[in-house]
mmCIF file of C-alpha atoms and ligand atoms in Angstrom:
data_model
loop_
_atom_site.group_PDB
_atom_site.id
_atom_site.type_symbol
_atom_site.label_atom_id
_atom_site.label_comp_id
_atom_site.label_asym_id
_atom_site.label_seq_id
_atom_site.Cartn_x
_atom_site.Cartn_y
_atom_site.Cartn_z
ATOM 1 C CA MET A 1 -20.402 -42.119 17.629
ATOM 2 C CA LYS A 2 -17.471 -40.980 15.514
ATOM 3 C CA ARG A 3 -14.330 -43.126 15.507
ATOM 4 C CA VAL A 4 -11.026 -41.251 15.475
ATOM 5 C CA TYR A 5 -8.130 -41.864 13.140
ATOM 6 C CA ASN A 6 -5.737 -43.472 15.583
ATOM 7 C CA PHE A 7 -2.097 -42.789 14.655
ATOM 8 C CA GLY A 8 -0.780 -44.450 17.831
ATOM 9 C CA ALA A 9 2.171 -46.835 17.435
ATOM 10 C CA GLY A 10 0.520 -49.689 19.315
ATOM 11 C CA PRO A 11 -1.840 -51.020 20.360
ATOM 12 C CA ALA A 12 -3.067 -49.581 17.107
ATOM 13 C CA MET A 13 -6.373 -49.054 15.362
ATOM 14 C CA LEU A 14 -8.177 -52.090 14.021
ATOM 15 C CA PRO A 15 -10.469 -51.942 10.987
ATOM 16 C CA THR A 16 -13.937 -50.722 12.013
ATOM 17 C CA GLU A 17 -15.476 -53.679 10.147
ATOM 18 C CA VAL A 18 -13.471 -56.024 12.374
ATOM 19 C CA MET A 19 -14.537 -54.251 15.572
ATOM 20 C CA GLU A 20 -18.175 -54.384 14.441
ATOM 21 C CA LYS A 21 -17.999 -58.073 13.599
ATOM 22 C CA ALA A 22 -16.479 -58.834 17.009
ATOM 23 C CA GLN A 23 -19.165 -56.731 18.672
ATOM 24 C CA ALA A 24 -21.958 -58.478 16.814
ATOM 25 C CA GLU A 25 -20.634 -61.925 17.779
ATOM 26 C CA PHE A 26 -19.494 -61.032 21.274
ATOM 27 C CA LEU A 27 -22.436 -62.383 23.288
ATOM 28 C CA ASN A 28 -23.530 -65.108 20.982
ATOM 29 C CA TYR A 29 -21.004 -66.720 18.663
ATOM 30 C CA GLN A 30 -22.639 -68.680 15.828
ATOM 31 C CA ASP A 31 -25.830 -69.034 17.848
ATOM 32 C CA MET A 32 -24.243 -71.132 20.562
ATOM 33 C CA GLY A 33 -25.495 -68.847 23.328
ATOM 34 C CA ALA A 34 -21.991 -67.981 24.504
ATOM 35 C CA GLY A 35 -19.116 -65.810 23.328
ATOM 36 C CA ILE A 36 -15.697 -66.983 22.114
ATOM 37 C CA ILE A 37 -14.084 -65.260 25.079
ATOM 38 C CA GLU A 38 -15.867 -67.612 27.510
ATOM 39 C CA ILE A 39 -15.585 -71.023 25.859
ATOM 40 C CA SER A 40 -12.847 -73.650 25.914
ATOM 41 C CA HIS A 41 -9.666 -73.435 23.884
ATOM 42 C CA ARG A 42 -10.359 -77.125 23.180
ATOM 43 C CA SER A 43 -13.899 -76.592 21.859
ATOM 44 C CA LYS A 44 -14.716 -77.448 18.264
ATOM 45 C CA GLU A 45 -15.696 -73.820 17.672
ATOM 46 C CA PHE A 46 -12.260 -72.568 18.693
ATOM 47 C CA ASP A 47 -10.554 -75.369 16.778
ATOM 48 C CA ALA A 48 -12.221 -74.128 13.629
ATOM 49 C CA ILE A 49 -11.033 -70.586 14.396
ATOM 50 C CA ILE A 50 -7.362 -71.478 14.909
ATOM 51 C CA ASP A 51 -7.359 -73.744 11.833
ATOM 52 C CA ARG A 52 -8.832 -70.981 9.711
ATOM 53 C CA THR A 53 -6.287 -68.493 11.105
ATOM 54 C CA ASP A 54 -3.454 -70.820 10.023
ATOM 55 C CA GLU A 55 -5.011 -71.165 6.561
ATOM 56 C CA LEU A 56 -5.447 -67.434 6.081
ATOM 57 C CA LEU A 57 -1.898 -66.706 7.242
ATOM 58 C CA THR A 58 -0.507 -69.369 4.934
ATOM 59 C CA GLU A 59 -2.399 -67.946 1.992
ATOM 60 C CA LEU A 60 -1.860 -64.236 2.667
ATOM 61 C CA ALA A 61 1.820 -64.404 3.657
ATOM 62 C CA GLY A 62 2.759 -67.248 1.301
ATOM 63 C CA ILE A 63 4.089 -69.477 4.067
ATOM 64 C CA PRO A 64 5.833 -72.584 2.692
ATOM 65 C CA ASP A 65 5.047 -76.089 4.032
ATOM 66 C CA ASN A 66 8.308 -76.389 5.942
ATOM 67 C CA TYR A 67 7.418 -73.524 8.287
ATOM 68 C CA LYS A 68 5.434 -73.808 11.498
ATOM 69 C CA ILE A 69 2.949 -71.153 12.600
ATOM 70 C CA LEU A 70 3.013 -70.566 16.374
ATOM 71 C CA TYR A 71 0.933 -68.317 18.635
ATOM 72 C CA VAL A 72 3.201 -67.574 21.579
ATOM 73 C CA HIS A 73 2.371 -65.909 24.887
ATOM 74 C CA GLY A 74 4.003 -62.691 25.997
ATOM 75 C CA GLY A 75 4.055 -60.316 23.027
ATOM 76 C CA ALA A 76 7.058 -59.294 20.973
ATOM 77 C CA GLN A 77 9.539 -58.684 23.757
ATOM 78 C CA MET A 78 9.076 -62.183 25.147
ATOM 79 C CA GLN A 79 10.540 -63.288 21.812
ATOM 80 C CA PHE A 80 13.741 -61.432 22.699
ATOM 81 C CA SER A 81 14.137 -64.252 25.270
ATOM 82 C CA ALA A 82 12.476 -67.067 23.329
ATOM 83 C CA VAL A 83 14.659 -66.675 20.232
ATOM 84 C CA PRO A 84 18.002 -67.111 22.025
ATOM 85 C CA LEU A 85 16.582 -69.838 24.290
ATOM 86 C CA ASN A 86 15.492 -71.784 21.212
ATOM 87 C CA LEU A 87 18.268 -70.925 18.769
ATOM 88 C CA ILE A 88 21.509 -69.708 20.330
ATOM 89 C CA ASN A 89 22.524 -73.302 20.990
ATOM 90 C CA ARG A 90 22.377 -74.166 17.281
ATOM 91 C CA LEU A 91 26.177 -73.878 17.190
ATOM 92 C CA PRO A 92 28.440 -74.647 20.158
ATOM 93 C CA ALA A 93 29.938 -71.136 20.319
ATOM 94 C CA ARG A 94 26.527 -69.837 21.451
ATOM 95 C CA LYS A 95 26.878 -66.571 19.553
ATOM 96 C CA ALA A 96 24.077 -64.436 18.147
ATOM 97 C CA SER A 97 24.639 -61.511 15.781
ATOM 98 C CA PHE A 98 22.601 -58.317 15.689
ATOM 99 C CA VAL A 99 22.193 -55.301 13.465
ATOM 100 C CA LEU A 100 21.378 -52.461 15.819
ATOM 101 C CA THR A 101 18.832 -50.264 14.071
ATOM 102 C CA GLY A 102 16.937 -49.028 17.124
ATOM 103 C CA ASN A 103 15.867 -49.641 20.711
ATOM 104 C CA TRP A 104 14.123 -52.929 19.955
ATOM 105 C CA ALA A 105 17.226 -54.475 18.391
ATOM 106 C CA VAL A 106 19.358 -53.205 21.292
ATOM 107 C CA LYS A 107 16.965 -54.751 23.816
ATOM 108 C CA ALA A 108 16.937 -58.053 21.949
ATOM 109 C CA SER A 109 20.747 -58.169 21.903
ATOM 110 C CA GLU A 110 20.904 -57.421 25.637
ATOM 111 C CA GLU A 111 18.434 -60.199 26.371
ATOM 112 C CA ALA A 112 20.415 -62.722 24.278
ATOM 113 C CA GLU A 113 23.529 -61.933 26.355
ATOM 114 C CA ARG A 114 21.939 -63.923 29.191
ATOM 115 C CA TYR A 115 22.329 -67.126 27.189
ATOM 116 C CA GLY A 116 25.482 -66.556 25.160
ATOM 117 C CA THR A 117 27.374 -63.815 23.368
ATOM 118 C CA SER A 118 25.742 -61.035 21.350
ATOM 119 C CA LEU A 119 27.790 -59.668 18.479
ATOM 120 C CA ASN A 120 27.134 -56.275 16.941
ATOM 121 C CA ILE A 121 27.495 -56.515 13.148
ATOM 122 C CA ALA A 122 26.502 -52.934 12.368
ATOM 123 C CA SER A 123 24.719 -50.057 14.067
ATOM 124 C CA SER A 124 23.122 -46.730 13.173
ATOM 125 C CA LYS A 125 23.303 -45.363 16.697
ATOM 126 C CA ASP A 126 25.807 -42.698 15.561
ATOM 127 C CA GLN A 127 22.908 -40.806 13.906
ATOM 128 C CA ASN A 128 20.179 -41.687 16.364
ATOM 129 C CA PHE A 129 19.080 -44.664 14.241
ATOM 130 C CA ASN A 130 17.836 -42.572 11.327
ATOM 131 C CA TYR A 131 19.081 -45.085 8.728
ATOM 132 C CA ILE A 132 19.704 -48.795 8.156
ATOM 133 C CA PRO A 133 23.458 -49.398 8.226
ATOM 134 C CA ASP A 134 25.177 -51.048 5.306
ATOM 135 C CA PHE A 135 27.309 -54.083 5.959
ATOM 136 C CA ASP A 136 28.881 -56.954 4.112
ATOM 137 C CA VAL A 137 27.428 -60.376 4.918
ATOM 138 C CA SER A 138 31.028 -61.615 5.165
ATOM 139 C CA GLN A 139 31.182 -59.589 8.402
ATOM 140 C CA ILE A 140 28.778 -62.059 10.028
ATOM 141 C CA ASP A 141 30.747 -64.412 12.262
ATOM 142 C CA PRO A 142 30.066 -67.891 10.784
ATOM 143 C CA GLU A 143 29.903 -69.207 14.343
ATOM 144 C CA SER A 144 26.714 -67.168 14.824
ATOM 145 C CA SER A 145 23.691 -69.297 15.554
ATOM 146 C CA TYR A 146 21.552 -66.641 13.847
ATOM 147 C CA LEU A 147 21.425 -62.991 12.753
ATOM 148 C CA HIS A 148 18.684 -60.856 14.335
ATOM 149 C CA ILE A 149 17.261 -57.745 12.636
ATOM 150 C CA THR A 150 14.294 -55.440 13.263
ATOM 151 C CA SER A 151 12.713 -55.144 9.828
ATOM 152 C CA ASN A 152 10.744 -51.970 10.582
ATOM 153 C CA ASN A 153 11.899 -49.616 13.301
ATOM 154 C CA THR A 154 8.734 -48.371 14.928
ATOM 155 C CA LEU A 155 10.297 -45.571 16.987
ATOM 156 C CA PHE A 156 12.663 -44.179 14.373
ATOM 157 C CA GLY A 157 10.579 -44.594 11.216
ATOM 158 C CA THR A 158 13.049 -46.644 9.189
ATOM 159 C CA ARG A 159 12.764 -50.021 7.488
ATOM 160 C CA TRP A 160 14.886 -52.504 5.622
ATOM 161 C CA HIS A 161 13.999 -52.122 1.949
ATOM 162 C CA GLN A 162 16.002 -55.256 1.123
ATOM 163 C CA PHE A 163 16.984 -58.088 3.376
ATOM 164 C CA PRO A 164 20.517 -59.479 3.676
ATOM 165 C CA LYS A 165 21.260 -62.870 2.162
ATOM 166 C CA THR A 166 22.782 -64.563 5.185
ATOM 167 C CA GLY A 167 23.536 -67.966 3.685
ATOM 168 C CA ASP A 168 23.914 -70.650 6.349
ATOM 169 C CA VAL A 169 23.242 -68.265 9.216
ATOM 170 C CA PRO A 170 19.466 -68.190 9.800
ATOM 171 C CA LEU A 171 17.955 -64.717 9.571
ATOM 172 C CA VAL A 172 15.608 -63.832 12.446
ATOM 173 C CA ALA A 173 13.382 -60.797 11.903
ATOM 174 C CA ASP A 174 11.296 -58.847 14.389
ATOM 175 C CA MET A 175 8.469 -57.741 12.087
ATOM 176 C CA THR A 176 6.125 -56.551 14.806
ATOM 177 C CA SER A 177 5.354 -53.226 13.174
ATOM 178 C CA GLU A 178 5.054 -54.360 9.569
ATOM 179 C CA PHE A 179 4.102 -58.009 9.157
ATOM 180 C CA LEU A 180 1.580 -58.345 6.286
ATOM 181 C CA SER A 181 2.126 -54.761 5.174
ATOM 182 C CA ARG A 182 4.455 -55.825 2.333
ATOM 183 C CA LYS A 183 5.238 -58.834 0.180
ATOM 184 C CA LEU A 184 7.952 -61.087 1.570
ATOM 185 C CA ASN A 185 9.799 -64.148 0.529
ATOM 186 C CA ILE A 186 9.403 -66.180 3.704
ATOM 187 C CA ASN A 187 12.206 -68.503 2.551
ATOM 188 C CA ASP A 188 14.705 -65.705 3.219
ATOM 189 C CA PHE A 189 14.071 -66.089 6.960
ATOM 190 C CA GLY A 190 14.654 -68.733 9.590
ATOM 191 C CA VAL A 191 12.292 -67.089 12.057
ATOM 192 C CA ILE A 192 9.852 -64.201 11.729
ATOM 193 C CA PHE A 193 8.035 -62.944 14.782
ATOM 194 C CA ALA A 194 5.509 -60.173 15.343
ATOM 195 C CA GLY A 195 3.584 -58.976 18.379
ATOM 196 C CA LEU A 196 -0.034 -58.770 17.241
ATOM 197 C CA GLN A 197 -0.895 -55.263 18.406
ATOM 198 C CA LYS A 198 0.444 -53.207 15.490
ATOM 199 C CA ASN A 199 -0.880 -54.869 12.368
ATOM 200 C CA LEU A 200 -2.608 -58.101 13.368
ATOM 201 C CA GLY A 201 -4.893 -57.779 16.393
ATOM 202 C CA PRO A 202 -4.818 -57.152 20.160
ATOM 203 C CA ALA A 203 -1.717 -57.084 22.387
ATOM 204 C CA GLY A 204 -0.215 -59.942 24.375
ATOM 205 C CA LEU A 205 0.571 -62.611 21.800
ATOM 206 C CA ALA A 206 3.285 -63.002 19.222
ATOM 207 C CA LEU A 207 2.913 -64.727 15.908
ATOM 208 C CA VAL A 208 6.040 -66.796 15.201
ATOM 209 C CA LEU A 209 6.939 -68.427 11.888
ATOM 210 C CA ILE A 210 9.827 -70.858 12.135
ATOM 211 C CA ARG A 211 11.523 -73.087 9.576
ATOM 212 C CA ASP A 212 11.068 -76.574 10.938
ATOM 213 C CA ASP A 213 14.745 -77.594 10.886
ATOM 214 C CA LEU A 214 15.309 -74.949 13.598
ATOM 215 C CA LEU A 215 13.026 -76.575 16.165
ATOM 216 C CA ASP A 216 15.638 -78.830 17.731
ATOM 217 C CA TYR A 217 18.124 -76.535 19.424
ATOM 218 C CA ALA A 218 16.407 -75.263 22.576
ATOM 219 C CA LEU A 219 18.625 -74.927 25.637
ATOM 220 C CA PRO A 220 17.698 -77.503 28.298
ATOM 221 C CA GLU A 221 16.641 -74.770 30.710
ATOM 222 C CA THR A 222 14.091 -73.330 28.228
ATOM 223 C CA PRO A 223 10.701 -73.062 29.966
ATOM 224 C CA GLY A 224 8.202 -75.413 28.347
ATOM 225 C CA LEU A 225 5.935 -72.524 27.476
ATOM 226 C CA LEU A 226 8.736 -70.665 25.697
ATOM 227 C CA ASN A 227 9.919 -73.709 23.775
ATOM 228 C CA TYR A 228 8.880 -73.446 20.132
ATOM 229 C CA LYS A 229 8.685 -77.216 19.921
ATOM 230 C CA THR A 230 5.948 -77.297 22.578
ATOM 231 C CA TYR A 231 3.936 -74.861 20.468
ATOM 232 C CA ALA A 232 4.655 -76.690 17.208
ATOM 233 C CA GLU A 233 3.678 -80.095 18.600
ATOM 234 C CA GLN A 234 0.508 -78.957 20.350
ATOM 235 C CA HIS A 235 -0.824 -76.428 17.866
ATOM 236 C CA SER A 236 -0.072 -73.628 20.377
ATOM 237 C CA LEU A 237 -2.536 -75.173 22.832
ATOM 238 C CA ALA A 238 -0.264 -76.746 25.448
ATOM 239 C CA ASN A 239 -2.061 -74.516 27.907
ATOM 240 C CA THR A 240 -4.951 -72.067 27.667
ATOM 241 C CA ASN A 241 -3.980 -69.680 24.930
ATOM 242 C CA ASN A 242 -5.388 -66.205 24.363
ATOM 243 C CA THR A 243 -8.285 -67.453 22.292
ATOM 244 C CA PHE A 244 -9.847 -64.033 21.894
ATOM 245 C CA ALA A 245 -6.657 -62.541 20.427
ATOM 246 C CA ILE A 246 -6.427 -65.399 17.923
ATOM 247 C CA TYR A 247 -10.101 -64.911 17.032
ATOM 248 C CA MET A 248 -9.507 -61.182 16.507
ATOM 249 C CA MET A 249 -6.504 -61.932 14.306
ATOM 250 C CA LYS A 250 -8.676 -64.226 12.215
ATOM 251 C CA LEU A 251 -11.120 -61.359 11.682
ATOM 252 C CA VAL A 252 -8.250 -59.046 10.704
ATOM 253 C CA LEU A 253 -6.954 -61.619 8.218
ATOM 254 C CA GLU A 254 -10.413 -62.072 6.690
ATOM 255 C CA TRP A 255 -10.601 -58.313 6.324
ATOM 256 C CA LEU A 256 -7.160 -58.231 4.683
ATOM 257 C CA LYS A 257 -8.223 -60.924 2.225
ATOM 258 C CA ASP A 258 -11.360 -58.906 1.413
ATOM 259 C CA GLN A 259 -9.168 -55.877 0.726
ATOM 260 C CA GLY A 260 -7.334 -57.857 -1.940
ATOM 261 C CA GLY A 261 -4.469 -59.320 0.099
ATOM 262 C CA VAL A 262 -0.946 -58.216 0.883
ATOM 263 C CA GLU A 263 0.025 -56.964 -2.572
ATOM 264 C CA LYS A 264 -2.970 -54.628 -2.698
ATOM 265 C CA MET A 265 -2.321 -53.534 0.861
ATOM 266 C CA GLU A 266 1.341 -52.821 0.141
ATOM 267 C CA ALA A 267 0.420 -50.545 -2.767
ATOM 268 C CA GLN A 268 -2.072 -48.728 -0.559
ATOM 269 C CA ASN A 269 0.478 -48.432 2.263
ATOM 270 C CA GLU A 270 2.993 -46.911 -0.136
ATOM 271 C CA ALA A 271 0.416 -44.420 -1.367
ATOM 272 C CA LYS A 272 -0.514 -43.480 2.217
ATOM 273 C CA ALA A 273 3.109 -42.954 3.226
ATOM 274 C CA LYS A 274 3.749 -40.918 0.071
ATOM 275 C CA LEU A 275 0.930 -38.517 0.935
ATOM 276 C CA LEU A 276 2.641 -37.751 4.241
ATOM 277 C CA TYR A 277 6.239 -37.686 3.041
ATOM 278 C CA ASP A 278 5.310 -35.426 0.112
ATOM 279 C CA CYS A 279 3.676 -33.020 2.548
ATOM 280 C CA ILE A 280 6.753 -33.065 4.812
ATOM 281 C CA ASP A 281 9.222 -32.684 1.939
ATOM 282 C CA ALA A 282 7.313 -29.791 0.399
ATOM 283 C CA SER A 283 7.633 -27.660 3.543
ATOM 284 C CA ASP A 284 10.353 -26.192 5.784
ATOM 285 C CA PHE A 285 7.885 -26.217 8.654
ATOM 286 C CA TYR A 286 7.993 -30.022 9.004
ATOM 287 C CA LEU A 287 11.236 -32.004 8.917
ATOM 288 C CA GLY A 288 11.384 -35.752 8.295
ATOM 289 C CA THR A 289 13.715 -37.492 10.754
ATOM 290 C CA ALA A 290 14.532 -40.717 8.846
ATOM 291 C CA GLN A 291 16.891 -40.613 5.879
ATOM 292 C CA PRO A 292 14.664 -40.706 2.759
ATOM 293 C CA ALA A 293 16.200 -43.886 1.322
ATOM 294 C CA HIS A 294 15.398 -45.761 4.556
ATOM 295 C CA ARG A 295 11.936 -44.460 5.318
ATOM 296 C CA SER A 296 9.254 -46.701 6.747
ATOM 297 C CA ILE A 297 5.801 -46.938 5.188
ATOM 298 C CA MET A 298 4.313 -47.827 8.607
ATOM 299 C CA ASN A 299 5.715 -45.171 10.965
ATOM 300 C CA VAL A 300 6.242 -41.654 9.609
ATOM 301 C CA THR A 301 8.430 -39.601 11.957
ATOM 302 C CA PHE A 302 8.899 -35.847 11.733
ATOM 303 C CA THR A 303 9.674 -32.812 13.853
ATOM 304 C CA LEU A 304 8.387 -29.256 13.672
ATOM 305 C CA ALA A 305 11.023 -26.625 12.827
ATOM 306 C CA LYS A 306 9.435 -24.653 15.659
ATOM 307 C CA ASP A 307 9.606 -27.410 18.236
ATOM 308 C CA GLU A 308 7.774 -25.242 20.809
ATOM 309 C CA LEU A 309 4.604 -25.721 18.726
ATOM 310 C CA LEU A 310 4.599 -29.501 19.129
ATOM 311 C CA ASP A 311 2.102 -29.724 22.007
ATOM 312 C CA GLU A 312 -0.279 -27.378 20.253
ATOM 313 C CA PHE A 313 0.087 -29.414 17.053
ATOM 314 C CA VAL A 314 -0.696 -32.670 18.818
ATOM 315 C CA ASN A 315 -3.602 -31.227 20.825
ATOM 316 C CA GLN A 316 -5.245 -29.482 17.888
ATOM 317 C CA ALA A 317 -4.924 -32.610 15.797
ATOM 318 C CA GLU A 318 -6.559 -34.634 18.530
ATOM 319 C CA ALA A 319 -9.429 -32.175 18.761
ATOM 320 C CA GLN A 320 -10.024 -32.900 15.066
ATOM 321 C CA GLY A 321 -10.106 -36.662 15.521
ATOM 322 C CA LEU A 322 -6.442 -37.269 14.634
ATOM 323 C CA TYR A 323 -5.395 -39.228 17.681
ATOM 324 C CA ALA A 324 -2.002 -40.025 19.292
ATOM 325 C CA LEU A 325 0.448 -38.203 17.022
ATOM 326 C CA LYS A 326 3.084 -37.488 19.645
ATOM 327 C CA GLY A 327 6.454 -39.031 18.738
ATOM 328 C CA HIS A 328 8.514 -41.319 20.930
ATOM 329 C CA ARG A 329 10.802 -39.492 23.375
ATOM 330 C CA ALA A 330 13.846 -41.139 21.748
ATOM 331 C CA VAL A 331 13.184 -39.097 18.585
ATOM 332 C CA GLY A 332 10.949 -36.237 19.735
ATOM 333 C CA GLY A 333 8.526 -34.527 17.385
ATOM 334 C CA ALA A 334 5.552 -36.338 15.936
ATOM 335 C CA ARG A 335 4.932 -39.809 14.576
ATOM 336 C CA ALA A 336 2.074 -41.005 12.417
ATOM 337 C CA SER A 337 1.729 -44.776 12.587
ATOM 338 C CA ILE A 338 -0.217 -45.830 9.527
ATOM 339 C CA TYR A 339 -0.582 -49.581 9.702
ATOM 340 C CA ASN A 340 -2.813 -51.600 7.366
ATOM 341 C CA ALA A 341 -5.997 -50.543 9.182
ATOM 342 C CA MET A 342 -5.390 -46.806 8.633
ATOM 343 C CA PRO A 343 -7.449 -45.800 5.610
ATOM 344 C CA VAL A 344 -6.143 -43.460 2.906
ATOM 345 C CA ALA A 345 -8.747 -40.947 4.118
ATOM 346 C CA GLY A 346 -7.011 -40.852 7.520
ATOM 347 C CA CYS A 347 -3.701 -39.907 5.941
ATOM 348 C CA GLN A 348 -5.413 -37.339 3.741
ATOM 349 C CA ALA A 349 -7.126 -35.827 6.801
ATOM 350 C CA LEU A 350 -3.738 -35.571 8.520
ATOM 351 C CA VAL A 351 -2.136 -33.907 5.479
ATOM 352 C CA ASP A 352 -4.997 -31.407 5.310
ATOM 353 C CA PHE A 353 -4.567 -30.641 8.994
ATOM 354 C CA MET A 354 -0.771 -30.268 8.645
ATOM 355 C CA LYS A 355 -1.137 -27.787 5.794
ATOM 356 C CA GLU A 356 -3.737 -25.800 7.700
ATOM 357 C CA PHE A 357 -1.617 -25.786 10.871
ATOM 358 C CA GLU A 358 1.440 -24.636 8.925
ATOM 359 C CA LYS A 359 -0.529 -21.797 7.340
ATOM 360 C CA SER A 360 -1.807 -20.516 10.666
ATOM 361 C CA HIS A 361 1.593 -20.795 12.417
ATOM 362 C CA ALA A 362 4.091 -19.849 9.688
HETATM 363 C C1 PLP B 401 6.042 -52.688 19.638
HETATM 364 C C2 PLP B 401 7.285 -53.446 19.303
HETATM 365 C C3 PLP B 401 7.860 -54.371 20.202
HETATM 366 C C4 PLP B 401 7.319 -54.593 21.592
HETATM 367 O O1 PLP B 401 6.154 -55.297 21.613
HETATM 368 P P1 PLP B 401 5.550 -55.906 22.990
HETATM 369 O O2 PLP B 401 4.473 -56.805 22.502
HETATM 370 O O3 PLP B 401 5.068 -54.742 23.785
HETATM 371 O O4 PLP B 401 6.640 -56.628 23.694
HETATM 372 C C5 PLP B 401 8.973 -55.072 19.774
HETATM 373 N N1 PLP B 401 9.502 -54.897 18.553
HETATM 374 C C6 PLP B 401 8.992 -54.009 17.678
HETATM 375 C C7 PLP B 401 9.613 -53.849 16.327
HETATM 376 C C8 PLP B 401 7.869 -53.258 18.030
HETATM 377 O O5 PLP B 401 7.358 -52.374 17.157
#
């Protein structure tokens, strides 16, 4: 069997070593005669897994002691509800501020409107979200309970290269499509959340990091299983959690540690993205859609000057084992999602294909 290079935006490829490890342990975990997927979330075997996952996250991401690590049901978009439910009541005005850098930020701001008032601090909608808008932190209404940003914009291929210093207003970041792809100073954030399925594991759960002074503001109507405090107090095991997803994340984190950690991975991610952007910039056949100063190193978006060739481009690529390159309809064109698990060789294979395709269709 030959595994493809999966450029899909999510669920995304996982390291082959991780898939093999999970396969080898699937029927018989540590010789217990049963698999992780079929044993209790309160077993000592699973306890060891979730503890080790916390430890690896703490080490790899540099999570300070005053942050809680939560594994929350419902993926990234459930956090668009959980964040306002838990935080919008921090100040009596019940305001939340947003920087609108793409569809995910827009959705999050719409969801927060159910519980208070969403304020738009800045937006890049005027140019179809192809950049991160500049703004002065003094523009943030001090009555805001928090400021929400999307750190990497999966659809549009942009990312925040630097994060705003928001002072007393906690910064909340949706890092679904880049968590652990770059070094961060966790102290800059009040809350970081990430759906697992892009860089961390399978779909359906979100990893949430929250500074512990922010755990006390949930609205009274917050469902128990969306209340961060429930998760913090019961080690994310108030009910049956998705044990298999947490186990898979542990394997991904072990793999990341073996690769040399986040710093190593960031350098590799930059090199991978550079291969693709250099190829795009050297040709008139391919056109990058994100403004160069705001480009993502996780999602590389581009169009073909001859747009009518797009289907052929995507289909031929797929026939060569370069899977799921079609862009999101909001941007058109193609998108190569190159998360941590995409090897350099995958990006090189794509560049080789792009050059070949250009030559035969110029
Ligand atoms: C994929 C993605 C989401 C949506 O994730 P779900 O788990 O499907 O809800 C939200 N935000 C960002 C930045 C994403 O990339």
